[in-house]
Short mmCIF file of C-alpha atoms in Angstrom, two decimals:
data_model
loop_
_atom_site.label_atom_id
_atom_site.label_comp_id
_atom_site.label_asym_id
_atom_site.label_seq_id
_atom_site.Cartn_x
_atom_site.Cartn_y
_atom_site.Cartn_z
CA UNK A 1 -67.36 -4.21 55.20
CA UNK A 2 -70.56 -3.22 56.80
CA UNK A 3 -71.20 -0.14 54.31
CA UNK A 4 -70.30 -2.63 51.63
CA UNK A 5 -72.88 -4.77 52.11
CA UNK A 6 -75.40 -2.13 52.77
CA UNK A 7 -74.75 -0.83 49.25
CA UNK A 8 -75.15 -4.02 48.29
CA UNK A 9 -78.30 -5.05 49.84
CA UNK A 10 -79.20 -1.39 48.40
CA UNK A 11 -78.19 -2.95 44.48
CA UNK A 12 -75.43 -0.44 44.48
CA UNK A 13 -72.15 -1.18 42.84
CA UNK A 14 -68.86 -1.47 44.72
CA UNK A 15 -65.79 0.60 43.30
CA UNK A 16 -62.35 -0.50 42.53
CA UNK A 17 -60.79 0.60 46.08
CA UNK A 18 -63.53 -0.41 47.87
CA UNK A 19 -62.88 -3.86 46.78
CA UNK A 20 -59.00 -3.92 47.32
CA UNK A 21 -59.29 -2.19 50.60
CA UNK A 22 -61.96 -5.42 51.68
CA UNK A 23 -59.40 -7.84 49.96
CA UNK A 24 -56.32 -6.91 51.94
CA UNK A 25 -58.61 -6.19 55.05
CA UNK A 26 -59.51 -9.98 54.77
CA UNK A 27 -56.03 -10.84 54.58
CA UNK A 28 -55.48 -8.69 57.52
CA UNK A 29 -58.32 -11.45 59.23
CA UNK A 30 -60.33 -8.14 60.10
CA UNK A 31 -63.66 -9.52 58.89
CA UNK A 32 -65.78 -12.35 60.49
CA UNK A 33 -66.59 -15.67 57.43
CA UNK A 34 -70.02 -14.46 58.04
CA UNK A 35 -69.40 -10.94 57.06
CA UNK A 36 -67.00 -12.73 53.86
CA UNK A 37 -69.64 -15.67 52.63
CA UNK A 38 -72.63 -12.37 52.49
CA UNK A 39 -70.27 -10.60 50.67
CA UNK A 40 -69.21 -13.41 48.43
CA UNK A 41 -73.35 -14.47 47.98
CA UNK A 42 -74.51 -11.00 47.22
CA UNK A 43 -71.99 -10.83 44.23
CA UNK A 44 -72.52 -13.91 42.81
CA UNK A 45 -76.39 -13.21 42.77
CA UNK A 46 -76.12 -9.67 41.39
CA UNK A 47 -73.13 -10.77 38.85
CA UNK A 48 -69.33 -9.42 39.19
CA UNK A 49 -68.49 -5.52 37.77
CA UNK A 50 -64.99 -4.83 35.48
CA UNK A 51 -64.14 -2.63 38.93
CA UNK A 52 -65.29 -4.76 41.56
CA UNK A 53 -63.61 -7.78 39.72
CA UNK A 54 -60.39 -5.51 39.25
CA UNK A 55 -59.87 -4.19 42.92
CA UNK A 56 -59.74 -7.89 44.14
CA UNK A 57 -57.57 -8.50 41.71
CA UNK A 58 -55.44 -5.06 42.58
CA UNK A 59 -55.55 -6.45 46.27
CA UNK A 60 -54.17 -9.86 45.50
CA UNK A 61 -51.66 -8.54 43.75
CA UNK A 62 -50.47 -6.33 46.35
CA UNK A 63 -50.61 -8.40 49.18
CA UNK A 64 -49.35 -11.28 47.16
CA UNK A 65 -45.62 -12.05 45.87
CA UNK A 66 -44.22 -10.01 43.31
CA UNK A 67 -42.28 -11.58 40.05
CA UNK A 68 -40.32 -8.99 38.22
CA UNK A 69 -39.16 -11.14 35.00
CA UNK A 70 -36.21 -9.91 33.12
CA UNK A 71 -37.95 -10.09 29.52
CA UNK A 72 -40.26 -7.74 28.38
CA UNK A 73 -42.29 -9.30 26.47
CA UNK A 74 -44.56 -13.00 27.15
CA UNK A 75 -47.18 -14.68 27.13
CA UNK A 76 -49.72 -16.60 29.53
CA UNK A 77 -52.29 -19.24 28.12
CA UNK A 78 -54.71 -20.09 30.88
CA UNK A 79 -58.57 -21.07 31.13
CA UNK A 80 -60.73 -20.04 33.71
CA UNK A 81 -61.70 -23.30 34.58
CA UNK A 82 -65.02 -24.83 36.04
CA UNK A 83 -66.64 -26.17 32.51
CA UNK A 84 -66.76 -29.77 33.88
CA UNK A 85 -65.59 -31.30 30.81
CA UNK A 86 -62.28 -32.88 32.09
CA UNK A 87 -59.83 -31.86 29.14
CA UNK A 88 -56.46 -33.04 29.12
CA UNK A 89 -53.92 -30.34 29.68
CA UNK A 90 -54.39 -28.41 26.62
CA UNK A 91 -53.50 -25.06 28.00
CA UNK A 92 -50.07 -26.14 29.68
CA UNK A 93 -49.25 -28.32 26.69
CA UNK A 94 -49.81 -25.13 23.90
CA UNK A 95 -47.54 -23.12 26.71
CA UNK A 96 -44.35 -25.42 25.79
CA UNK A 97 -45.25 -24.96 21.82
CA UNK A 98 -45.27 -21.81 21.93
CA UNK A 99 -41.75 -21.49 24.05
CA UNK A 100 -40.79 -23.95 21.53
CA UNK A 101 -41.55 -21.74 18.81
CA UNK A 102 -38.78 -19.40 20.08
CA UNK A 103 -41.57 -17.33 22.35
CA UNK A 104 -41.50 -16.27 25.57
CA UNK A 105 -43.74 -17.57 28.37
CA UNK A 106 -45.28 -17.30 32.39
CA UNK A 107 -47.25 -20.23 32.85
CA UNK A 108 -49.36 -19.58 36.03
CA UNK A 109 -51.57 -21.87 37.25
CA UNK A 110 -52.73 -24.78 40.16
CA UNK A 111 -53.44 -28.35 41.11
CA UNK A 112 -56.79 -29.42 39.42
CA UNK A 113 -60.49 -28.11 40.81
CA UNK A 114 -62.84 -30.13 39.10
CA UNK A 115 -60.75 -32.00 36.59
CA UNK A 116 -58.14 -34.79 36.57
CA UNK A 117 -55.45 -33.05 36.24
CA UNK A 118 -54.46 -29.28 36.48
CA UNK A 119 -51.27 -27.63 35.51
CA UNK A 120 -49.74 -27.79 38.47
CA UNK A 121 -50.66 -32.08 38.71
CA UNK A 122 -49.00 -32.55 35.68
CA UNK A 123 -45.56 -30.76 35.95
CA UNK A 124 -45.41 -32.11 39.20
CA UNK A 125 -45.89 -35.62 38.03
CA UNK A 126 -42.98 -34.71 35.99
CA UNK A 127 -40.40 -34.11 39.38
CA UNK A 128 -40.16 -30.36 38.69
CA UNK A 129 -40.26 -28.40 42.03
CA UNK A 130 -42.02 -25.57 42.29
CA UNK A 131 -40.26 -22.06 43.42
CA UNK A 132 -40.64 -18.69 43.93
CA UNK A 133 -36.95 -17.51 43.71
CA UNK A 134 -36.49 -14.61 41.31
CA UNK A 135 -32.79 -16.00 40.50
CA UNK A 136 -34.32 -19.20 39.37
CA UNK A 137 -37.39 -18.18 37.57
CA UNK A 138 -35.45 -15.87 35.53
CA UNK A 139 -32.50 -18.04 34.69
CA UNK A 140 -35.09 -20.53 33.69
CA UNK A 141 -36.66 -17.91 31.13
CA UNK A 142 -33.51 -17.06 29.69
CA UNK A 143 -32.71 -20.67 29.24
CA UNK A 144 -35.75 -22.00 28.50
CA UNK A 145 -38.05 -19.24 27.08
CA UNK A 146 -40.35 -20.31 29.95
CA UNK A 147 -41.13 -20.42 33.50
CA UNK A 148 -43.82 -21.92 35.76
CA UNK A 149 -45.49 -19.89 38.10
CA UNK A 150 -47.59 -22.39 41.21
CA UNK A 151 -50.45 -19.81 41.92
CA UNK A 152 -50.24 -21.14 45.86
CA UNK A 153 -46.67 -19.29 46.08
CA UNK A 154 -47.75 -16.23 45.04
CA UNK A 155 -51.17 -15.60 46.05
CA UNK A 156 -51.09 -15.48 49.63
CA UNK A 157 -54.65 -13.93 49.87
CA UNK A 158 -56.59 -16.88 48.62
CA UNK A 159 -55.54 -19.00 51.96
CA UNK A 160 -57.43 -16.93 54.11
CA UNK A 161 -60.98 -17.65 51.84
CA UNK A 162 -60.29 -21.38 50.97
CA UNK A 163 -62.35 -23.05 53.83
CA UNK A 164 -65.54 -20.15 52.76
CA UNK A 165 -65.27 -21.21 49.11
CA UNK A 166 -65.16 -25.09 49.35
CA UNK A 167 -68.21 -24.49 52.00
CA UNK A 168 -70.27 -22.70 49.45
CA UNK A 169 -71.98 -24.52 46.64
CA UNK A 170 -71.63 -22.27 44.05
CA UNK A 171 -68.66 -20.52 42.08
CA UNK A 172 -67.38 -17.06 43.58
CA UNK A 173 -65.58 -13.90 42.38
CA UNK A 174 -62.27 -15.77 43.49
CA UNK A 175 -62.98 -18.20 40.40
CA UNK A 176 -62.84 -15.03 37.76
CA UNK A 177 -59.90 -14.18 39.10
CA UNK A 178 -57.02 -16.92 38.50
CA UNK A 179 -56.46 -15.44 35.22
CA UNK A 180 -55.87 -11.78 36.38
CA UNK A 181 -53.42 -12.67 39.17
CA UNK A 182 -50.23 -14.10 37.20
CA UNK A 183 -47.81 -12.54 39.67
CA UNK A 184 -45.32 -11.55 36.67
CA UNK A 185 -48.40 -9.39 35.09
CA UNK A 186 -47.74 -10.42 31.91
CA UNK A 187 -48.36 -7.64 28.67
CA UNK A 188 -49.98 -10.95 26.72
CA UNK A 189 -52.49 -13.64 27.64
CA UNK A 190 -54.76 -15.94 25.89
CA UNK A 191 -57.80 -16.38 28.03
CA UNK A 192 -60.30 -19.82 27.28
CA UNK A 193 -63.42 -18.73 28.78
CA UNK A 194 -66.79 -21.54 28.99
CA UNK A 195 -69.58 -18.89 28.36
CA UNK A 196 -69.74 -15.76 26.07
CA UNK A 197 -70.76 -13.69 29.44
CA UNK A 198 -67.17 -14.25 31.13
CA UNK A 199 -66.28 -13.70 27.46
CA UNK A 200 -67.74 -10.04 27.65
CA UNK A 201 -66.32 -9.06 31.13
CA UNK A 202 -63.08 -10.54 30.45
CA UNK A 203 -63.38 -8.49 27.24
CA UNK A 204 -64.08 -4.84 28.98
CA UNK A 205 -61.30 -6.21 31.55
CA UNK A 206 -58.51 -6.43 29.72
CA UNK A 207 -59.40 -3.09 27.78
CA UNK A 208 -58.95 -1.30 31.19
CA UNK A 209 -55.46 -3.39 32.18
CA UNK A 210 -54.25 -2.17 28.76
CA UNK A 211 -52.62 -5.54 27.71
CA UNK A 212 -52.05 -7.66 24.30
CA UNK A 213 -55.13 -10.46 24.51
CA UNK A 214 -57.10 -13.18 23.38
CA UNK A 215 -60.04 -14.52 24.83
CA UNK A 216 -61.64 -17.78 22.97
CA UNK A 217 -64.60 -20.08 23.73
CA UNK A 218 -65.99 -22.88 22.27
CA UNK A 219 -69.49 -22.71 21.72
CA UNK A 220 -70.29 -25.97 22.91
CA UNK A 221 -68.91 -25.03 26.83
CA UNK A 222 -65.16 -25.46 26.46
CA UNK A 223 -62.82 -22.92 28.34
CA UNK A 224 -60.37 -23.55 25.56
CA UNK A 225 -60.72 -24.21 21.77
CA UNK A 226 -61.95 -27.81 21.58
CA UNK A 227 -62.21 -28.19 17.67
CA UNK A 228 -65.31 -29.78 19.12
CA UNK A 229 -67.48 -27.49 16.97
CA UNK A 230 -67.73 -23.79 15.97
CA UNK A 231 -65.59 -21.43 18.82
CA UNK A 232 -65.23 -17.48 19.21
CA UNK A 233 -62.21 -15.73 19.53
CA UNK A 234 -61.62 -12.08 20.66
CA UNK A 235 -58.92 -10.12 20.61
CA UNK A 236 -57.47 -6.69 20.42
CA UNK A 237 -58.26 -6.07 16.98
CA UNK A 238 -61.55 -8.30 15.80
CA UNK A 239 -64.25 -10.80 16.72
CA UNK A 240 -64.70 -13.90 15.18
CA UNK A 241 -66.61 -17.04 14.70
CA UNK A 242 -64.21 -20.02 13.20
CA UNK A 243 -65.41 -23.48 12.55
CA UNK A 244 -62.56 -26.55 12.90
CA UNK A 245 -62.84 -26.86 9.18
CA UNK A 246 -62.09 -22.74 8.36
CA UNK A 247 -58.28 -24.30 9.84
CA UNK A 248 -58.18 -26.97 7.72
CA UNK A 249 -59.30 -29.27 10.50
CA UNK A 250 -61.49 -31.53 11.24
CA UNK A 251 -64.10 -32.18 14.10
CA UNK A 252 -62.74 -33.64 17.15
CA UNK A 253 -64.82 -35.76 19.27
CA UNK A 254 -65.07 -34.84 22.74
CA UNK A 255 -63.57 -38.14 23.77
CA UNK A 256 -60.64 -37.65 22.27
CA UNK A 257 -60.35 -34.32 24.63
CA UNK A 258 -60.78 -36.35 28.03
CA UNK A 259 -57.73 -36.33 30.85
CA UNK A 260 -58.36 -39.89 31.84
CA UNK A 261 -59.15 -41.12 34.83
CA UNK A 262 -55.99 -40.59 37.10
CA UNK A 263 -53.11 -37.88 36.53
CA UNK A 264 -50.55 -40.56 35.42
CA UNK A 265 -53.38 -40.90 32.17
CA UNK A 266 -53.11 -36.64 32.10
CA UNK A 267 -49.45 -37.12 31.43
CA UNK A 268 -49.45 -39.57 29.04
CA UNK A 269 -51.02 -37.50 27.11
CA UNK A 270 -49.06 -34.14 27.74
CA UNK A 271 -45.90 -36.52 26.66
CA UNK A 272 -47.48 -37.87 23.81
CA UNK A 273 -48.71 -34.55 22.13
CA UNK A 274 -44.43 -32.83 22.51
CA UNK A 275 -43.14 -36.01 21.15
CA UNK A 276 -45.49 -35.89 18.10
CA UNK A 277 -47.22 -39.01 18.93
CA UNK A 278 -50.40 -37.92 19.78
CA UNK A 279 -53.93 -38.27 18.68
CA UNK A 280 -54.37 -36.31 15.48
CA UNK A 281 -57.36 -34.13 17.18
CA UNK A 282 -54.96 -33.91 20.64
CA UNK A 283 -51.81 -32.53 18.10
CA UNK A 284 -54.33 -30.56 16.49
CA UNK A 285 -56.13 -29.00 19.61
CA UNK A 286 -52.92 -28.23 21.05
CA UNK A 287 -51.86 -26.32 17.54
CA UNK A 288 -54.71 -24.29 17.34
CA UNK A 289 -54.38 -22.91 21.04
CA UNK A 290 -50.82 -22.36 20.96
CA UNK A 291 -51.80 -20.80 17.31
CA UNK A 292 -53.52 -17.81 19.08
CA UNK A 293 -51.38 -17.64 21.49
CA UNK A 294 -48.87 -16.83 19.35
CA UNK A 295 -51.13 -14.52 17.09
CA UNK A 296 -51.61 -12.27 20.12
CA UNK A 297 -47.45 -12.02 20.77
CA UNK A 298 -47.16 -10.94 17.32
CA UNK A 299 -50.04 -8.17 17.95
CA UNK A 300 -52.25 -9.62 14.92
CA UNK A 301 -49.66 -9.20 12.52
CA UNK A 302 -49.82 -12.89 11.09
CA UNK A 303 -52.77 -14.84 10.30
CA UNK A 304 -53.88 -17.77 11.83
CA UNK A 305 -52.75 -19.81 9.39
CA UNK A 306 -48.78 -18.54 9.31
CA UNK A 307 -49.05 -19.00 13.50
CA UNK A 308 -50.34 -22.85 12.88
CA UNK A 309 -47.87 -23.32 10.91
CA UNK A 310 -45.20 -21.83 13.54
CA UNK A 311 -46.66 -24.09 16.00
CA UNK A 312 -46.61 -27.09 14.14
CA UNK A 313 -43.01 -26.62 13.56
CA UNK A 314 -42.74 -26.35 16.56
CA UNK A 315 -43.72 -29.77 17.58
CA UNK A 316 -42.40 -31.60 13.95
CA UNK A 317 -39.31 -30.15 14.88
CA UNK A 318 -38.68 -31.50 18.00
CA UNK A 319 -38.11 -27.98 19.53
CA UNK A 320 -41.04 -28.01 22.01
CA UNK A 321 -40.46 -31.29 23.89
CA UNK A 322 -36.37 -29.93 24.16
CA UNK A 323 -37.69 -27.40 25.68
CA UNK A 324 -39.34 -29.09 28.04
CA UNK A 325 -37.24 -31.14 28.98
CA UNK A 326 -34.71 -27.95 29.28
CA UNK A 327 -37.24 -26.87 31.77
CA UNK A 328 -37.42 -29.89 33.29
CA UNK A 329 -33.75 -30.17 33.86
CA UNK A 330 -33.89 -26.61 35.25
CA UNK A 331 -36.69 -27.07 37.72
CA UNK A 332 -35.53 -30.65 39.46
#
């Protein structure tokens, strides 16, 4: 750790095993917080490398729980989180469309940061219980086409820096990484990012892990497309600028995007969206995430427009809230 921060102080970049062999030593309690909260400072301030970002990620992995999923191909929608704009739970909502749509998914995610409700709050509020037996998770994706990984199961490093990141006031490498740690390492994953700079290292990230992505942000600070205004997507195979109306929709307005106040609100709207009875902009929002999600299972190979209109189905049909409540019935 000491030679670590020396290169640092020395503007030197850390490699790849350097940064797993810190991660696991800090699960291994071999560092002081001191030693951890200089480390953590010094790469916030310089900004996060693809190989420093990937060794922590290597290290949580490997110190972490494994899940082996019988399926070989799924996806993960997931944002990183941190753009302060209190969404409802757009991400976890598209997750159920797209299992609805006959798809496979690995939902990972946690209890809310700095909004109402996170993924975890609201399938919770729904009386599923949370697991991290291999039996169950993988009867539940054969049954359901889905299953619903709680990131505090699986990532048994992140215990050991919780009380170091709530004392620091500013975002650390630990808050890039909730994305990269799914524990069933997915082959697919659409990413909502809140600035084009995560956009770029996310970008040059998932080139190196090899996988089947799609990273979107809307322009106006949404982790997730907001049909708030113009957003960018990348993927494997092109970057692009779309506008609501390019989809045939039309401007949301950013309070039609808001959680609520309490998680009971969150749900309400989570419920109302899977049985179709949702704000036009909430069924649409939901649609056009799930949308790309779906675009990036089927490597590019529909448009946009054929995966809206897979995802739509999905919801007119009734198929997404069975499936939910398949999963539901699975998990209680």
């Amino acid at each position: 750790m000491k030679q670590a921060l020396q290169k640092l102080l020395n503007h030197e970049e850390l490699t790849r095993e350097e940064m797993k062999t810190i991660l696991v030593g800090i699960t291994h309690s071999e560092y002081p917080n001191e030693q951890i909260t200089a480390l953590l400072t010094a790469l916030q301030m310089r900004g996060v490398t693809v190989d420093e970002l990937l060794g922590f990620r290597d290290g949580i992995l490997e110190t972490g729980v494994p899940v082996p999923l019988d399926c070989e191909r799924y996806i993960d929608v997931v944002g990183t989180g941190g753009d302060r704009k209190n969404t409802f739970n757009i991400s976890t909502t598209a997750c159920f469309v797209i299992a609805g749509a006959g798809y496979k998914v690995a939902k990972h995610g946690n209890y809310a940061a700095t909004s109402t409700s996170g993924a975890s709050n609201v399938i919770a509020q729904h009386g599923v219980k949370f697991t991290d037996d291999l039996d169950q998770l993988n009867r539940c994706m054969q049954e359901a086409g889905i299953v619903y990984l709680h990131a505090q199961l699986f990532a048994k490093a992140m215990k050991f820096v919780g009380p170091i990141r709530k004392a620091l006031p500013f975002p650390t490498i630990f808050n890039l990484l909730g994305p990269l740690v799914n524990p069933s390492q997915p082959s697919c994953q659409l990413l909502g990012v809140a600035n084009l700079d995560q956009m770029r290292l996310y970008h040059q990230v998932y080139q190196r892990l090899g996988i089947d992505y799609g990273i979107v942000n809307s322009i106006d600070g949404y982790d997730e497309i907001s049909l708030t205004g113009d957003f960018k997507v990348t993927t494997n195979d092109y970057e692009r600028i779309f506008r609501p109306q390019d989809l045939g929709f039309e401007a949301a307005k950013p309070e039609e995007l808001v959680a609520g106040a309490t998680e009971e609100e969150a749900k309400g709207i989570f419920d109302a969206v899977l049985e179709n009875r949702a704000l036009p902009a909430q069924k649409n929002i939901v649609l056009t995430n799930a949308a790309f999600g779906i675009q990036v299972l089927e490597k590019g190979k529909k448009n946009i427009e054929e995966c809206i209109d897979i995802a739509r189905e999905s919801i007119d049909s009734g198929s997404a809230l069975r499936t939910f409540k398949k999963f539901v019935t699975l998990n209680s």
